[in-house]
Coordinates of C-alpha atoms and ligand atoms in Angstrom, one line a residue:
X157 CA -0.1 -0.2 -0.2
X158 CA 1.3 3.4 -0.9
X159 CA 0.6 5.1 2.3
X160 CA 0.2 8.8 2.0
X161 CA 1.2 11.1 5.3
X162 CA -1.7 13.3 6.3
X163 CA -1.8 15.8 9.2
X164 CA 0.4 17.3 11.5
X165 CA 0.9 15.4 14.6
X166 CA 3.7 14.5 17.4
X167 CA 2.3 11.3 19.2
X168 CA 0.5 9.6 16.1
X169 CA 1.2 8.8 12.6
X170 CA -2.0 9.4 10.1
X171 CA -1.9 7.9 6.8
X172 CA -4.4 7.4 3.9
X173 CA -4.7 5.2 0.7
X174 CA -7.0 3.5 -1.3
X175 CA -10.1 4.5 0.9
X176 CA -8.2 3.3 3.9
X177 CA -7.3 5.8 7.0
X178 CA -4.3 4.2 9.1
X179 CA -4.1 5.8 12.7
X180 CA -0.8 4.7 14.4
X181 CA 0.1 5.6 18.1
X182 CA 3.9 6.4 18.0
X183 CA 5.2 6.1 21.1
X184 CA 7.1 2.9 21.0
X185 CA 9.5 3.7 24.0
X186 CA 6.5 3.3 26.5
X187 CA 4.9 0.5 24.3
X188 CA 2.5 2.8 22.7
X189 CA 1.0 4.2 26.1
X190 CA -1.3 7.1 25.4
X191 CA -1.3 10.5 27.2
X192 CA -4.0 13.0 26.4
X193 CA -1.9 14.6 23.9
X194 CA -2.2 11.2 22.3
X195 CA -5.7 10.7 22.4
X196 CA -6.5 14.3 21.4
X197 CA -4.6 13.5 18.2
X198 CA -6.4 10.3 17.6
X199 CA -9.6 12.1 18.0
X200 CA -8.7 14.5 15.4
X201 CA -7.4 11.7 13.1
X202 CA -10.5 9.7 13.5
X203 CA -12.7 12.8 13.0
X204 CA -11.1 13.6 9.7
X205 CA -11.3 9.7 8.7
X206 CA -15.1 10.2 9.5
X207 CA -15.5 13.4 7.7
X208 CA -13.5 12.5 4.5
X209 CA -15.8 11.1 1.7
X210 CA -13.1 9.0 0.4
X211 CA -12.4 7.2 3.3
X212 CA -14.4 4.0 4.1
X213 CA -12.7 2.0 6.8
X214 CA -10.1 3.0 9.3
X215 CA -7.1 0.9 10.9
X216 CA -6.0 1.8 14.4
X217 CA -2.6 0.3 15.4
X218 CA 0.6 0.9 17.3
X219 CA 4.4 1.7 15.9
X220 CA 6.5 -1.2 16.0
X221 CA 6.2 -4.9 16.6
X222 CA 6.3 -4.9 20.4
X223 CA 2.8 -3.3 21.3
X224 CA -0.5 -2.1 19.7
X225 CA -1.0 -0.1 23.1
X226 CA -0.2 -0.4 26.9
X227 CA -2.9 1.8 27.9
X228 CA -2.8 5.0 29.9
X229 CA 0.8 6.5 30.3
X230 CA 1.3 5.7 34.0
X231 CA 4.4 8.1 34.4
X232 CA 2.1 11.2 33.9
X233 CA -0.8 9.7 35.9
X234 CA -2.0 12.3 38.3
X235 CA -4.4 12.4 41.2
X236 CA -7.4 12.3 38.8
X237 CA -6.5 11.1 35.5
X238 CA -3.6 11.7 33.1
X239 CA -1.9 15.0 33.1
X240 CA -2.0 17.0 30.0
X241 CA 0.6 19.7 28.8
X242 CA -1.1 22.1 31.4
X243 CA -1.0 19.8 34.4
X244 CA -4.8 19.1 34.1
X245 CA -5.8 15.5 34.8
X246 CA -7.9 13.9 32.2
X247 CA -9.5 10.6 31.0
X248 CA -9.9 11.8 27.6
X249 CA -9.6 8.3 26.4
X250 CA -13.1 7.7 27.3
X251 CA -13.9 10.3 24.2
X252 CA -12.1 8.4 22.0
X253 CA -13.8 5.1 23.0
X254 CA -17.0 6.7 22.0
X255 CA -15.8 8.1 18.8
X256 CA -14.7 4.8 17.7
X257 CA -18.1 3.1 18.6
X258 CA -20.2 5.9 16.9
X259 CA -17.8 6.4 13.7
X260 CA -20.4 5.0 11.0
X261 CA -17.2 3.5 9.2
X262 CA -15.5 0.2 10.3
X263 CA -12.8 0.7 12.6
X264 CA -10.0 -2.0 12.5
X265 CA -7.6 -3.0 15.4
X266 CA -4.4 -4.3 13.9
X267 CA -2.5 -5.6 17.0
X268 CA 1.1 -6.6 17.0
X269 CA 2.7 -7.2 20.4
X270 CA 0.9 -6.1 23.4
X271 CA -2.8 -4.8 23.9
X272 CA -3.0 -4.4 27.5
X273 CA -4.9 -2.4 29.9
X274 CA -6.7 0.8 28.4
X275 CA -5.0 -0.4 25.3
X276 CA -6.9 -3.8 25.4
X277 CA -10.2 -1.7 25.6
X278 CA -9.3 0.3 22.5
X279 CA -8.8 -2.8 20.4
X280 CA -12.2 -4.4 22.1
X281 CA -14.2 -1.2 21.1
X282 CA -13.0 -1.5 17.5
X283 CA -15.2 -3.3 14.9
X284 CA -12.7 -6.0 14.1
X285 CA -9.4 -7.1 15.6
X286 CA -6.5 -8.4 13.4
X287 CA -3.9 -10.1 15.6
X288 CA -0.4 -10.9 14.6
X289 CA 0.7 -14.4 16.3
X290 CA 3.2 -12.3 18.6
X291 CA -0.1 -10.5 20.0
X292 CA -0.6 -10.5 23.8
X293 CA -4.1 -9.4 25.5
X294 CA -5.1 -8.5 28.7
X295 CA -6.1 -6.0 31.3
X296 CA -4.0 -4.7 34.3
X297 CA -6.2 -2.4 36.2
X298 CA -6.7 -4.1 39.4
X299 CA -2.7 -4.4 39.5
X300 CA -1.9 -0.8 39.1
X301 CA -5.0 0.9 40.6
X302 CA -7.4 1.4 37.8
X303 CA -10.3 -0.1 36.1
X304 CA -12.7 0.4 33.4
X305 CA -16.2 -0.3 34.5
X306 CA -17.9 1.0 31.2
X307 CA -17.6 -0.8 27.7
X308 CA -14.3 -2.3 29.0
X309 CA -16.4 -4.4 31.3
X310 CA -19.8 -4.8 29.8
X311 CA -18.8 -4.9 26.3
X312 CA -16.0 -7.3 27.3
X313 CA -18.6 -9.8 28.8
X314 CA -20.6 -9.5 25.3
X315 CA -17.5 -10.7 23.6
X316 CA -16.2 -13.4 25.6
X317 CA -18.9 -14.2 28.0
X318 CA -19.4 -13.2 31.9
X319 CA -17.3 -15.8 33.5
X320 CA -14.3 -15.0 31.1
X321 CA -14.4 -11.5 31.3
X322 CA -14.6 -11.9 35.4
X323 CA -11.5 -13.9 34.9
X324 CA -9.6 -11.4 32.5
X325 CA -10.5 -8.5 35.1
X326 CA -10.0 -10.3 38.3
X327 CA -6.5 -12.3 37.7
X328 CA -5.0 -9.8 35.2
X329 CA -3.6 -12.8 33.1
X330 CA -2.0 -12.5 29.7
X331 CA -3.5 -14.5 26.7
X332 CA -1.7 -15.2 23.5
X333 CA -3.3 -14.7 20.1
X334 CA -4.8 -18.2 19.6
X335 CA -6.5 -18.2 23.1
X336 CA -7.8 -14.9 22.2
X337 CA -9.2 -15.8 18.9
X338 CA -10.7 -19.0 20.5
X339 CA -12.6 -17.0 23.3
X340 CA -13.9 -14.5 20.3
X341 CA -11.8 -11.5 21.5
X342 CA -10.1 -11.1 17.8
X343 CA -11.2 -12.1 14.3
X344 CA -8.3 -13.8 13.2
X345 CA -4.4 -14.4 14.0
X346 CA -1.9 -14.1 10.9
X347 CA 2.0 -14.5 11.1
X348 CA 3.5 -11.1 12.1
X349 CA 4.9 -10.4 8.9
X350 CA 1.5 -10.6 7.1
X351 CA -0.2 -8.7 9.5
X352 CA -0.7 -5.5 7.4
X353 CA -1.1 -7.2 4.2
X354 CA -4.0 -9.3 5.7
X355 CA -5.7 -6.2 7.4
X356 CA -5.6 -4.4 4.3
X357 CA -7.2 -7.3 2.2
X358 CA -10.0 -7.2 4.6
X359 CA -10.3 -3.4 4.3
X360 CA -10.6 -4.1 0.7
X361 CA -13.4 -6.3 1.2
X362 CA -15.3 -4.1 3.1
X363 CA -14.6 -1.4 0.6
X364 CA -16.3 -3.4 -2.2
X365 CA -19.4 -3.7 -0.2
X366 CA -22.4 -1.1 0.3
X367 CA -21.2 1.8 2.6
X368 CA -24.7 2.6 3.7
X369 CA -25.4 -1.1 4.5
X370 CA -22.3 -1.3 6.7
X371 CA -23.1 2.0 8.3
X372 CA -26.7 0.8 9.1
X373 CA -25.4 -2.7 10.4
X374 CA -22.7 -0.9 12.6
X375 CA -25.2 1.2 14.4
X376 CA -27.6 -1.8 14.5
X377 CA -25.0 -3.9 16.3
X378 CA -24.4 -1.1 18.6
X379 CA -27.9 -0.4 19.5
X380 CA -28.4 -3.9 21.0
X381 CA -25.8 -3.0 23.6
X382 CA -25.8 0.9 23.9
X383 CA -29.2 1.9 25.1
X384 CA -30.7 5.0 24.2
X385 CA -27.4 6.5 22.7
X386 CA -27.0 3.2 20.6
X387 CA -30.7 3.9 19.4
X388 CA -29.9 7.5 18.5
X389 CA -27.2 6.2 16.1
X390 CA -29.7 3.9 14.5
X391 CA -32.3 6.3 14.2
X392 CA -30.1 9.1 13.0
X393 CA -29.3 6.7 10.0
X394 CA -33.1 6.4 9.5
X395 CA -33.4 10.1 9.4
X396 CA -30.5 10.5 7.0
X397 CA -31.9 8.0 4.6
X398 CA -35.4 9.7 4.9
X399 CA -33.7 13.1 4.1
X400 CA -32.4 11.4 1.1
X401 CA -35.9 10.3 -0.1
X402 CA -38.3 12.4 -2.5
X403 CA -41.0 12.3 0.2
X404 CA -38.7 13.6 2.9
X405 CA -37.6 16.5 0.5
X406 CA -41.2 17.2 -0.5
X407 CA -41.6 18.5 3.4
X408 CA -38.4 20.8 3.0
X409 CA -39.4 22.0 -0.1
X410 CA -43.0 22.8 0.7
X411 CA -41.8 24.9 3.6
X412 CA -39.1 27.0 1.6
X413 CA -41.5 27.5 -1.4
X414 CA -44.2 28.6 1.4
X415 CA -46.9 26.1 0.0
X416 CA -48.9 23.2 1.6
X417 CA -46.9 19.8 1.4
X418 CA -48.3 17.1 -0.8
X419 CA -47.4 13.8 0.4
X420 CA -50.4 12.2 -1.8
X421 CA -48.3 10.4 -4.3
X422 CA -46.3 8.7 -1.7
X423 CA -47.6 5.1 -1.2
X424 CA -48.6 4.1 2.5
X425 CA -46.6 1.0 2.4
X426 CA -47.8 -2.2 4.0
Ligands
2NE274 C1 3.0 -3.7 28.2 C2 4.1 -4.5 29.0 C3 3.4 -5.8 29.5 C4 5.4 -4.6 28.0 O1 6.2 -5.2 29.0 P1 7.8 -5.3 28.3 O2 8.6 -6.2 29.4 O3 7.7 -5.8 26.9 O4 8.4 -4.0 28.3 P2 8.7 -2.9 29.7 O5 10.0 -3.0 29.9 O6 7.7 -3.2 30.8 O7 8.4 -1.6 29.1 C5 9.1 -1.0 28.3 C6 9.0 0.6 28.6 O8 7.7 1.0 28.4 C7 7.2 1.6 29.6 C8 8.1 1.0 30.8 O9 8.0 1.7 31.9 C9 9.4 0.8 30.0 O10 10.2 2.3 30.3 P3 11.5 2.3 31.0 O11 11.4 1.5 32.0 O12 12.5 1.5 29.9 O13 11.6 3.8 30.9 N1 5.8 1.5 29.5 C10 5.3 0.4 29.3 N2 3.7 0.5 29.5 C11 3.7 1.7 30.0 C12 2.5 2.5 30.5 N3 1.4 2.1 30.1 N4 2.8 3.7 31.1 C13 4.1 4.3 30.8 N5 5.1 3.5 30.6 C14 4.9 2.3 30.1 C15 4.5 -3.6 30.3 O14 5.3 -2.7 30.1 C16 3.4 -3.3 30.9 O15 2.6 -4.3 31.9 N6 3.1 -1.9 31.1 C17 1.9 -1.3 31.8 C18 0.5 -1.7 31.5 C19 -0.7 -0.9 32.3 O16 -0.7 -1.3 33.4 N7 -1.3 0.0 31.6 C20 -2.1 0.9 32.2 C21 -3.6 0.2 32.5 S1 -4.7 1.3 33.1 C22 -5.6 2.3 31.8 O17 -4.7 1.9 30.7 C23 -6.6 2.9 31.7 C24 -7.7 2.5 32.6 O18 -7.6 1.1 33.4 C25 -8.8 3.0 32.6 C26 -8.8 4.2 31.9 C27 -7.8 4.7 31.2 C28 -6.8 4.0 31.2

């Protein structure tokens, strides 16, 4: 793939090619742990990918072969979150989690090495996970004085079941890629040297399919877990499709033309 660099970032790399956007956490010296700046940049890049009509799928990954992401940067963890450049404590990764979840384009985690702690939650929140055969998965919260009781707990249980989710969180063990695929935590495992090739192949297969169908399916699958905000996403797509119809446009046109709307020609379908 001929990746073209995009944007101006310090903690991430951002590339585009062939309808694919790739966000790479670029802090390999700390196993791609994120600080607030890293998260702000991921939010900005994902927003760009969402708003770019040429992009149909997003890859989230980490620089190097040792880690996808090791979670929040413990060295700058303050009393109430992770300290940003001004010393303000923040947990802005929760905003990024929501953005992955609500992005109408599939987000694929491409995992080499460790996906640990808050990094593990990020891969879980992605629509698909392609793992290299050196990938290692797990939570560390109860060891390092943290936990994620949001999607990090409840969505994990949807993926792997209640017993396994409690094991992962209570024991803080690490799991290899074949264990992860067996428990439904990842979609497939490939040799490390084929990781990007295989991920891009999955992207190309998605890109060959109907973007509207995929958009509606993502929000439908989310709606099952996400309560009223999940229904809002699904319903937003229904509104968008209605706006695209002649029937929806008749209402707008009548208002703008200061006349009564005429919906008489539109069928009252069974
Ligand atoms: C990731 C892991 C298992 C890798 O182990 P290994 O042996 O391959 O590397 P090593 O030597 O531990 O790490 C290499 C360098 O990266 C730093 C280390 O401190 C070390 O730096 P130096 O000593 O060479 O200077 N590093 C690694 N992870 C870091 C981190 N998260 N923050 C800052 N520096 C880090 C092993 O390194 C590991 O277990 N890392 C910690 C994983 C962890 O506990 N993450 C936080 C979980 S809590 C969280 O993410 C969270 C949440 O629960 C809720 C909301 C938001 C965030």
